[in-house]
Amino acid sequence: MHRHDYGGATCALDGKMTLYREGAAPKHAATHECYYMPANNVMAGVDAGTVNAAMLDIFQVPEG
């Protein structure tokens, strides 16, 4: 479990990822799909597929 100071997205480049967030239903991203991760939420991303997932995390952070 962890949290991020800034919101962002995880995109599954291959495989399947599942996002578990405190107080929310799980979100899934299969190959070429994305899900949003809100800032300051306790969460965990899990490789939920049958192959090793490759993913890209994208965050918007303030300048500097």
Short mmCIF file of C-alpha atoms in Angstrom, two decimals, residues 5-40:
data_model
loop_
_atom_site.label_atom_id
_atom_site.label_comp_id
_atom_site.label_asym_id
_atom_site.label_seq_id
_atom_site.Cartn_x
_atom_site.Cartn_y
_atom_site.Cartn_z
CA ASP A 5 1.26 13.34 -3.73
CA TYR A 6 -0.04 13.99 -7.26
CA GLY A 7 -2.67 12.27 -9.38
CA GLY A 8 -1.73 10.27 -12.42
CA ALA A 9 -2.60 7.43 -14.73
CA THR A 10 -1.34 3.88 -15.14
CA CYS A 11 -1.52 2.43 -18.64
CA ALA A 12 -1.04 -1.28 -19.25
CA LEU A 13 1.35 -1.71 -22.18
CA ASP A 14 1.02 -5.50 -21.90
CA GLY A 15 -0.86 -7.76 -19.50
CA LYS A 16 -3.43 -6.61 -16.96
CA MET A 17 -3.18 -4.32 -13.93
CA THR A 18 -5.69 -3.85 -11.11
CA LEU A 19 -5.78 -0.78 -8.86
CA TYR A 20 -7.07 -1.24 -5.32
CA ARG A 21 -7.93 2.01 -3.51
CA GLU A 22 -9.22 2.53 -0.01
CA GLY A 23 -13.02 2.98 -0.15
CA ALA A 24 -13.36 2.36 -3.90
CA ALA A 25 -14.14 -0.53 -6.22
CA PRO A 26 -11.11 -2.07 -7.98
CA LYS A 27 -10.22 -0.59 -11.38
CA HIS A 28 -8.77 -2.76 -14.14
CA ALA A 29 -6.58 -1.95 -17.14
CA ALA A 30 -5.85 -4.60 -19.77
CA THR A 31 -3.34 -4.11 -22.62
CA HIS A 32 -3.73 -0.58 -24.09
CA GLU A 33 -6.13 0.56 -21.32
CA CYS A 34 -5.49 3.04 -18.49
CA TYR A 35 -6.89 3.95 -15.09
CA TYR A 36 -6.61 7.14 -13.04
CA MET A 37 -4.93 7.27 -9.61
CA PRO A 38 -6.13 10.22 -7.51
CA ALA A 39 -3.67 12.09 -5.32
CA ASN A 40 -3.35 11.26 -1.62
#
